[in-house]
């Protein structure tokens, strides 16, 4: 693949929109007299002439005020930018890092459940395309959105340190799911959450509830639902952890595969980017995510299959793994657990073995019923 074309950056970190990328337009005017802002214009032109060393691709929309925006995705891109700048002095220079906002299918279609609009790759495909086309250099993803396969020509060599994996319960009238009266409506777009809620609290009702964090909180306050669940990691990254009424333990609500983990991808032939990213990788997180994703891969999980998994290092330094497979209505739940050395190959095998166990327990009819 030929090297991507040079790109311009106008500040230490520039936020751009991919459809608006291109060379700055020069507007020539007849010279009349000395302008007091000429020095400022010259400085700006000099900044624009600098070539950014890294273009970071992330989810978002063409207009930051649009309802499709993902402030959480931007927060994750900013976290990546800040870590790169702290680790590499050349990236701290003016114009070295650019953030490119890319619309994804999952951000644009909010009135339907994820399973009804294609399932896998809804929040990553357009970003992957931009990466392969050379319009960005690295792609920042929430790992729970990344399919178990990667597009040919890309690699994901880096996971940032994992945030809190637990789910937050948010409600204006109760302190926990257990306190909600029968018939209460809980808003969630996650079948994983829905199945576990209905398994333990069958008297509750769960409805599809999509949008960014701010949109969901607004709908909650407006009375669309009585309660909702959000990933605590996202609230923390947005500095909104105080909005949580309470936090559910992983025993009460097993997290999504790779919940709380940020993954950063680049082109597989881009040694420069791989070297940059290797300096940020958090190995404990990478191994835990690999274990959980192997479990998901065996089950061939999609947005119609409630699947949860969590791998972590226990007090003895070993890997402790729990996995769950359920029906959307919570009537059927299969669970398993494993413990073993915190080693990549062993943990991948652990996730694979756990997946095959639950797949055999459920039987082929279980998956056929979810299509």
CSV table of C-alpha atoms in Angstrom, one decimal:
chain,number,residue,atom,x,y,z
A,1,UNK,CA,0.0,0.0,0.0
A,2,UNK,CA,1.6,3.4,-0.9
A,3,UNK,CA,2.2,5.8,2.0
A,4,UNK,CA,-0.8,8.1,2.9
A,5,UNK,CA,-0.6,11.6,1.5
A,6,UNK,CA,0.8,14.4,3.7
A,7,UNK,CA,-1.8,16.0,6.0
A,8,UNK,CA,-2.1,19.3,7.7
A,9,UNK,CA,-2.7,20.2,11.3
A,10,UNK,CA,-3.5,23.6,12.7
A,11,UNK,CA,-2.7,23.1,16.4
A,12,UNK,CA,-1.0,20.9,18.9
A,13,UNK,CA,-4.0,18.6,18.6
A,14,UNK,CA,-6.6,19.2,15.9
A,15,UNK,CA,-10.1,17.8,15.8
A,16,UNK,CA,-11.1,17.3,12.2
A,17,UNK,CA,-14.0,15.6,10.3
A,18,UNK,CA,-13.0,13.1,7.7
A,19,UNK,CA,-15.3,14.4,5.1
A,20,UNK,CA,-13.8,17.8,5.4
A,21,UNK,CA,-10.2,16.8,5.2
A,22,UNK,CA,-8.1,18.4,2.5
A,23,UNK,CA,-5.6,21.1,1.7
A,24,UNK,CA,-6.4,24.5,3.2
A,25,UNK,CA,-8.0,26.9,0.7
A,26,UNK,CA,-6.1,30.1,0.0
A,27,UNK,CA,-8.2,33.2,-0.6
A,28,UNK,CA,-6.1,35.7,-2.5
A,29,UNK,CA,-6.8,39.4,-2.0
A,30,UNK,CA,-5.2,42.5,-3.6
A,31,UNK,CA,-2.5,44.0,-1.4
A,32,UNK,CA,-3.7,47.3,-0.1
A,33,UNK,CA,-2.0,48.2,3.1
A,34,UNK,CA,-0.2,46.8,6.1
A,35,UNK,CA,-2.7,44.7,8.1
A,36,UNK,CA,-2.3,44.6,11.9
A,37,UNK,CA,-3.2,40.9,11.9
A,38,UNK,CA,-0.6,39.9,9.3
A,39,UNK,CA,1.7,38.5,12.0
A,40,UNK,CA,-1.1,36.3,13.4
A,41,UNK,CA,-2.0,35.1,9.9
A,42,UNK,CA,1.7,34.2,9.3
A,43,UNK,CA,1.8,32.2,12.5
A,44,UNK,CA,-1.4,30.4,11.6
A,45,UNK,CA,-0.1,29.6,8.1
A,46,UNK,CA,3.2,28.2,9.6
A,47,UNK,CA,1.2,26.0,11.9
A,48,UNK,CA,-0.9,24.7,9.0
A,49,UNK,CA,2.2,23.8,7.0
A,50,UNK,CA,3.3,21.3,9.7
A,51,UNK,CA,2.5,17.7,8.9
A,52,UNK,CA,0.8,15.8,11.7
A,53,UNK,CA,2.7,12.6,12.7
A,54,UNK,CA,-0.4,10.7,13.8
A,55,UNK,CA,-4.0,11.0,12.8
A,56,UNK,CA,-6.3,9.3,15.4
A,57,UNK,CA,-9.6,8.0,14.1
A,58,UNK,CA,-12.6,7.9,16.4
A,59,UNK,CA,-16.4,7.7,16.3
A,60,UNK,CA,-18.5,10.8,16.1
A,61,UNK,CA,-20.6,12.9,13.7
A,62,UNK,CA,-20.0,15.8,11.3
A,63,UNK,CA,-21.4,18.2,13.8
A,64,UNK,CA,-20.5,18.1,17.5
A,65,UNK,CA,-23.9,19.3,18.5
A,66,UNK,CA,-25.6,16.4,16.7
A,67,UNK,CA,-27.4,13.8,18.7
A,68,UNK,CA,-25.2,11.1,17.1
A,69,UNK,CA,-22.1,12.4,18.8
A,70,UNK,CA,-20.2,10.1,21.1
A,71,UNK,CA,-18.5,12.2,23.7
A,72,UNK,CA,-17.2,9.0,25.3
A,73,UNK,CA,-15.5,8.0,22.0
A,74,UNK,CA,-13.9,11.4,21.9
A,75,UNK,CA,-12.8,11.1,25.5
A,76,UNK,CA,-11.1,7.8,24.7
A,77,UNK,CA,-9.3,9.4,21.7
A,78,UNK,CA,-8.1,12.3,23.9
A,79,UNK,CA,-6.8,9.8,26.5
A,80,UNK,CA,-4.9,8.0,23.7
A,81,UNK,CA,-3.5,11.3,22.4
A,82,UNK,CA,-2.4,12.4,25.9
A,83,UNK,CA,-0.6,9.1,26.5
A,84,UNK,CA,1.1,9.3,23.2
A,85,UNK,CA,2.3,12.9,23.8
A,86,UNK,CA,3.5,12.0,27.3
A,87,UNK,CA,5.5,9.0,26.0
A,88,UNK,CA,7.0,10.6,22.9
A,89,UNK,CA,8.4,14.1,22.9
A,90,UNK,CA,8.1,14.6,19.2
A,91,UNK,CA,4.3,14.0,19.5
A,92,UNK,CA,4.0,16.8,22.1
A,93,UNK,CA,5.1,19.4,19.5
A,94,UNK,CA,2.6,21.7,17.8
A,95,UNK,CA,0.5,20.0,15.1
A,96,UNK,CA,1.9,16.5,15.8
A,97,UNK,CA,-1.4,14.8,16.6
A,98,UNK,CA,-4.7,15.1,14.9
A,99,UNK,CA,-8.1,13.6,15.9
A,100,UNK,CA,-10.3,12.7,13.0
A,101,UNK,CA,-14.0,12.2,13.7
A,102,UNK,CA,-15.7,9.5,11.6
A,103,UNK,CA,-19.4,8.7,11.4
A,104,UNK,CA,-20.3,5.1,12.0
A,105,UNK,CA,-23.5,3.2,11.2
A,106,UNK,CA,-24.1,2.5,14.9
A,107,UNK,CA,-24.0,6.2,15.7
A,108,UNK,CA,-26.5,7.2,13.0
A,109,UNK,CA,-29.3,4.7,13.5
A,110,UNK,CA,-30.6,5.0,17.0
A,111,UNK,CA,-34.2,4.1,16.7
A,112,UNK,CA,-33.6,0.3,16.3
A,113,UNK,CA,-32.0,-2.4,18.4
A,114,UNK,CA,-28.4,-3.1,17.3
A,115,UNK,CA,-29.3,-6.6,16.3
A,116,UNK,CA,-31.8,-5.3,13.7
A,117,UNK,CA,-29.3,-3.1,11.9
A,118,UNK,CA,-26.5,-5.6,11.3
A,119,UNK,CA,-24.9,-6.5,14.6
A,120,UNK,CA,-21.2,-6.9,14.3
A,121,UNK,CA,-18.9,-4.0,13.3
A,122,UNK,CA,-21.6,-1.3,13.6
A,123,UNK,CA,-19.2,1.0,15.4
A,124,UNK,CA,-16.0,0.1,13.7
A,125,UNK,CA,-16.4,-0.6,10.0
A,126,UNK,CA,-16.2,3.0,8.7
A,127,UNK,CA,-13.2,3.6,11.0
A,128,UNK,CA,-11.5,0.5,9.7
A,129,UNK,CA,-12.1,1.6,6.1
A,130,UNK,CA,-10.5,5.0,6.8
A,131,UNK,CA,-7.5,3.2,8.4
A,132,UNK,CA,-7.0,0.9,5.4
A,133,UNK,CA,-7.5,3.8,2.9
A,134,UNK,CA,-4.7,5.8,4.7
A,135,UNK,CA,-7.0,8.6,5.9
A,136,UNK,CA,-6.0,7.9,9.5
A,137,UNK,CA,-3.0,6.2,11.1
A,138,UNK,CA,-4.5,4.6,14.2
A,139,UNK,CA,-8.0,3.7,15.2
A,140,UNK,CA,-9.3,4.0,18.8
A,141,UNK,CA,-12.0,1.5,19.7
A,142,UNK,CA,-14.1,0.5,22.7
A,143,UNK,CA,-13.0,-3.2,22.7
A,144,UNK,CA,-16.5,-4.4,23.4
A,145,UNK,CA,-17.5,-2.9,20.0
A,146,UNK,CA,-14.7,-4.7,18.1
A,147,UNK,CA,-15.7,-8.0,16.2
A,148,UNK,CA,-13.7,-11.0,17.1
A,149,UNK,CA,-12.1,-10.8,13.6
A,150,UNK,CA,-10.0,-7.9,12.4
A,151,UNK,CA,-10.1,-6.7,8.8
A,152,UNK,CA,-7.2,-8.0,6.7
A,153,UNK,CA,-4.4,-5.5,6.7
A,154,UNK,CA,-5.0,-4.3,10.2
A,155,UNK,CA,-3.6,-5.3,13.6
A,156,UNK,CA,-4.5,-4.4,17.2
A,157,UNK,CA,-1.3,-4.3,19.1
A,158,UNK,CA,-2.3,-2.1,22.0
A,159,UNK,CA,-4.8,-2.1,24.9
A,160,UNK,CA,-4.7,0.8,27.3
A,161,UNK,CA,-5.1,0.0,31.1
A,162,UNK,CA,-8.6,-1.3,31.7
A,163,UNK,CA,-11.1,0.9,33.5
A,164,UNK,CA,-13.6,-0.4,36.1
A,165,UNK,CA,-15.6,-3.2,34.4
A,166,UNK,CA,-18.7,-2.9,36.6
A,167,UNK,CA,-22.1,-1.6,35.5
A,168,UNK,CA,-23.7,1.5,37.2
A,169,UNK,CA,-27.4,1.5,38.2
A,170,UNK,CA,-29.0,4.9,37.7
A,171,UNK,CA,-32.5,5.7,39.1
A,172,UNK,CA,-34.3,8.6,40.6
A,173,UNK,CA,-36.5,6.5,42.9
A,174,UNK,CA,-34.6,3.4,44.0
A,175,UNK,CA,-31.1,2.5,45.1
A,176,UNK,CA,-30.9,-0.9,43.4
A,177,UNK,CA,-32.6,-3.2,41.0
A,178,UNK,CA,-33.9,-5.2,43.9
A,179,UNK,CA,-35.8,-2.1,45.2
A,180,UNK,CA,-37.7,-1.4,42.0
A,181,UNK,CA,-41.4,-2.2,42.2
A,182,UNK,CA,-42.8,-5.0,40.0
A,183,UNK,CA,-43.6,-3.6,36.5
A,184,UNK,CA,-40.8,-1.0,36.6
A,185,UNK,CA,-39.3,-0.3,33.3
A,186,UNK,CA,-35.5,-0.5,32.9
A,187,UNK,CA,-34.0,1.0,29.7
A,188,UNK,CA,-31.1,-0.8,28.1
A,189,UNK,CA,-29.9,-1.6,24.6
A,190,UNK,CA,-27.8,-4.5,25.9
A,191,UNK,CA,-29.2,-8.0,25.7
A,192,UNK,CA,-26.5,-9.0,28.1
A,193,UNK,CA,-27.9,-6.7,30.7
A,194,UNK,CA,-31.5,-7.5,29.8
A,195,UNK,CA,-31.1,-11.2,30.2
A,196,UNK,CA,-29.3,-10.9,33.6
A,197,UNK,CA,-31.9,-8.5,34.9
A,198,UNK,CA,-34.9,-10.6,33.9
A,199,UNK,CA,-33.2,-13.8,35.2
A,200,UNK,CA,-32.9,-12.3,38.7
A,201,UNK,CA,-35.9,-9.9,38.6
A,202,UNK,CA,-38.5,-11.4,36.3
A,203,UNK,CA,-41.1,-8.9,37.5
A,204,UNK,CA,-39.3,-6.0,35.8
A,205,UNK,CA,-39.6,-4.9,32.2
A,206,UNK,CA,-36.6,-4.1,30.0
A,207,UNK,CA,-37.0,-1.9,26.9
A,208,UNK,CA,-34.6,-0.8,24.1
A,209,UNK,CA,-32.8,2.4,25.2
A,210,UNK,CA,-30.1,3.8,22.9
A,211,UNK,CA,-28.2,7.0,22.5
A,212,UNK,CA,-25.1,8.5,24.0
A,213,UNK,CA,-24.7,8.7,27.8
A,214,UNK,CA,-26.1,12.2,28.0
A,215,UNK,CA,-29.1,11.3,25.8
A,216,UNK,CA,-30.0,8.3,28.0
A,217,UNK,CA,-29.7,10.3,31.2
A,218,UNK,CA,-32.0,12.9,29.8
A,219,UNK,CA,-34.6,10.3,28.8
A,220,UNK,CA,-34.4,8.9,32.3
A,221,UNK,CA,-35.0,12.3,33.9
A,222,UNK,CA,-37.9,12.9,31.5
A,223,UNK,CA,-39.6,9.6,32.7
A,224,UNK,CA,-39.2,7.5,29.6
A,225,UNK,CA,-37.9,4.7,31.9
A,226,UNK,CA,-37.7,4.2,35.7
A,227,UNK,CA,-34.0,3.1,35.7
A,228,UNK,CA,-31.1,2.4,33.4
A,229,UNK,CA,-27.7,0.7,33.5
A,230,UNK,CA,-24.5,2.2,32.1
A,231,UNK,CA,-20.9,1.1,32.0
A,232,UNK,CA,-19.1,2.6,35.0
A,233,UNK,CA,-16.0,2.9,32.8
A,234,UNK,CA,-17.7,5.3,30.4
A,235,UNK,CA,-19.0,7.4,33.2
A,236,UNK,CA,-15.6,7.7,34.8
A,237,UNK,CA,-14.0,8.6,31.5
A,238,UNK,CA,-16.6,11.4,31.1
A,239,UNK,CA,-16.0,12.5,34.7
A,240,UNK,CA,-19.7,11.6,35.4
A,241,UNK,CA,-19.3,8.8,37.9
A,242,UNK,CA,-21.3,10.8,40.5
A,243,UNK,CA,-24.4,10.1,38.4
A,244,UNK,CA,-24.4,6.5,39.4
A,245,UNK,CA,-27.0,5.7,42.1
A,246,UNK,CA,-25.1,2.5,42.9
A,247,UNK,CA,-22.6,0.1,41.4
A,248,UNK,CA,-23.4,-3.5,40.6
A,249,UNK,CA,-20.8,-6.1,41.5
A,250,UNK,CA,-19.6,-8.5,38.8
A,251,UNK,CA,-21.3,-11.2,40.7
A,252,UNK,CA,-24.7,-9.4,40.2
A,253,UNK,CA,-24.1,-8.3,36.7
A,254,UNK,CA,-21.3,-10.0,34.7
A,255,UNK,CA,-19.7,-7.5,32.3
A,256,UNK,CA,-19.6,-7.5,28.5
A,257,UNK,CA,-16.6,-9.1,26.8
A,258,UNK,CA,-13.8,-6.5,27.0
A,259,UNK,CA,-15.9,-4.0,28.9
A,260,UNK,CA,-13.8,-1.0,30.1
A,261,UNK,CA,-11.0,-1.7,27.7
A,262,UNK,CA,-9.7,0.6,24.9
A,263,UNK,CA,-8.0,-1.0,21.9
A,264,UNK,CA,-5.9,0.8,19.3
A,265,UNK,CA,-5.4,-0.6,15.8
A,266,UNK,CA,-3.1,0.3,13.0
A,267,UNK,CA,-2.2,-1.0,9.6
A,268,UNK,CA,-0.2,-4.3,9.9
A,269,UNK,CA,2.6,-2.9,7.6
A,270,UNK,CA,3.0,0.3,9.6
A,271,UNK,CA,6.0,-0.3,11.8
A,272,UNK,CA,6.1,3.3,12.9
A,273,UNK,CA,2.6,3.2,14.4
A,274,UNK,CA,3.2,-0.2,15.9
A,275,UNK,CA,6.3,1.1,17.7
A,276,UNK,CA,4.3,4.1,19.0
A,277,UNK,CA,1.5,1.8,20.2
A,278,UNK,CA,3.7,-0.8,21.8
A,279,UNK,CA,4.9,1.8,24.2
A,280,UNK,CA,1.3,2.3,25.5
A,281,UNK,CA,0.2,-1.4,25.7
A,282,UNK,CA,-0.9,-2.7,29.1
A,283,UNK,CA,-0.1,-6.4,29.0
A,284,UNK,CA,-2.5,-7.5,31.8
A,285,UNK,CA,-5.4,-5.9,29.9
A,286,UNK,CA,-4.3,-7.4,26.6
A,287,UNK,CA,-4.2,-10.9,28.0
A,288,UNK,CA,-7.6,-10.6,29.8
A,289,UNK,CA,-9.2,-9.2,26.7
A,290,UNK,CA,-7.8,-12.0,24.5
A,291,UNK,CA,-9.2,-14.6,26.9
A,292,UNK,CA,-12.7,-13.1,26.9
A,293,UNK,CA,-12.7,-12.6,23.1
A,294,UNK,CA,-11.7,-16.2,22.5
A,295,UNK,CA,-14.7,-17.2,24.6
A,296,UNK,CA,-16.9,-14.9,22.5
A,297,UNK,CA,-15.4,-16.2,19.3
A,298,UNK,CA,-16.2,-19.8,20.1
A,299,UNK,CA,-19.8,-18.9,20.8
A,300,UNK,CA,-19.9,-16.9,17.6
A,301,UNK,CA,-21.6,-14.2,19.6
A,302,UNK,CA,-23.5,-11.4,17.9
A,303,UNK,CA,-25.9,-8.7,19.0
A,304,UNK,CA,-28.7,-11.3,19.3
A,305,UNK,CA,-26.8,-13.5,21.8
A,306,UNK,CA,-26.5,-12.4,25.4
A,307,UNK,CA,-22.9,-13.2,26.3
A,308,UNK,CA,-20.8,-12.0,29.3
A,309,UNK,CA,-17.3,-12.7,30.4
A,310,UNK,CA,-14.7,-11.4,32.7
A,311,UNK,CA,-11.0,-12.4,33.1
A,312,UNK,CA,-8.9,-10.8,35.8
A,313,UNK,CA,-5.7,-11.4,37.9
A,314,UNK,CA,-6.6,-12.8,41.3
A,315,UNK,CA,-4.8,-12.2,44.6
A,316,UNK,CA,-2.5,-15.1,43.9
A,317,UNK,CA,-1.5,-13.7,40.5
A,318,UNK,CA,-3.6,-16.3,38.5
A,319,UNK,CA,-6.3,-15.7,35.9
A,320,UNK,CA,-9.8,-16.0,37.2
A,321,UNK,CA,-12.4,-16.3,34.4
A,322,UNK,CA,-16.2,-16.4,34.4
A,323,UNK,CA,-18.4,-16.7,31.4
A,324,UNK,CA,-22.1,-16.6,30.8
A,325,UNK,CA,-24.5,-17.4,27.9
A,326,UNK,CA,-28.2,-16.7,28.2
A,327,UNK,CA,-31.5,-16.3,26.4
A,328,UNK,CA,-32.7,-12.7,25.9
A,329,UNK,CA,-35.7,-13.2,28.2
A,330,UNK,CA,-33.5,-14.5,31.0
A,331,UNK,CA,-35.3,-17.8,31.2
A,332,UNK,CA,-32.2,-19.8,30.4
A,333,UNK,CA,-28.7,-19.0,31.7
A,334,UNK,CA,-25.5,-21.1,31.4
A,335,UNK,CA,-22.4,-20.2,33.4
A,336,UNK,CA,-18.9,-21.5,33.8
A,337,UNK,CA,-15.6,-20.5,35.5
A,338,UNK,CA,-11.9,-21.3,35.1
A,339,UNK,CA,-8.7,-20.5,37.0
A,340,UNK,CA,-5.2,-20.9,35.6
A,341,UNK,CA,-1.8,-19.2,35.2
A,342,UNK,CA,-1.8,-15.6,33.9
A,343,UNK,CA,-0.2,-16.5,30.6
A,344,UNK,CA,-1.3,-15.5,27.1
A,345,UNK,CA,-1.5,-19.0,25.5
A,346,UNK,CA,-3.1,-20.6,28.6
A,347,UNK,CA,-5.6,-17.8,29.0
A,348,UNK,CA,-6.6,-18.0,25.3
A,349,UNK,CA,-7.1,-21.8,25.7
A,350,UNK,CA,-9.1,-21.2,28.9
A,351,UNK,CA,-11.5,-18.9,27.1
A,352,UNK,CA,-11.8,-21.3,24.2
A,353,UNK,CA,-12.5,-24.3,26.5
A,354,UNK,CA,-15.1,-22.3,28.4
A,355,UNK,CA,-16.8,-21.3,25.2
A,356,UNK,CA,-17.0,-24.9,24.0
A,357,UNK,CA,-18.4,-26.0,27.3
A,358,UNK,CA,-21.3,-23.6,27.2
A,359,UNK,CA,-21.9,-24.2,23.5
A,360,UNK,CA,-22.3,-27.9,24.2
A,361,UNK,CA,-24.5,-27.3,27.2
A,362,UNK,CA,-26.8,-25.0,25.2
A,363,UNK,CA,-27.0,-27.2,22.2
A,364,UNK,CA,-27.6,-26.1,18.5
A,365,UNK,CA,-31.3,-25.5,19.1
A,366,UNK,CA,-30.5,-22.7,21.5
A,367,UNK,CA,-28.6,-20.7,18.9
A,368,UNK,CA,-31.1,-21.4,16.2
A,369,UNK,CA,-33.8,-19.8,18.4
A,370,UNK,CA,-31.9,-16.6,18.5
A,371,UNK,CA,-31.7,-16.0,14.8
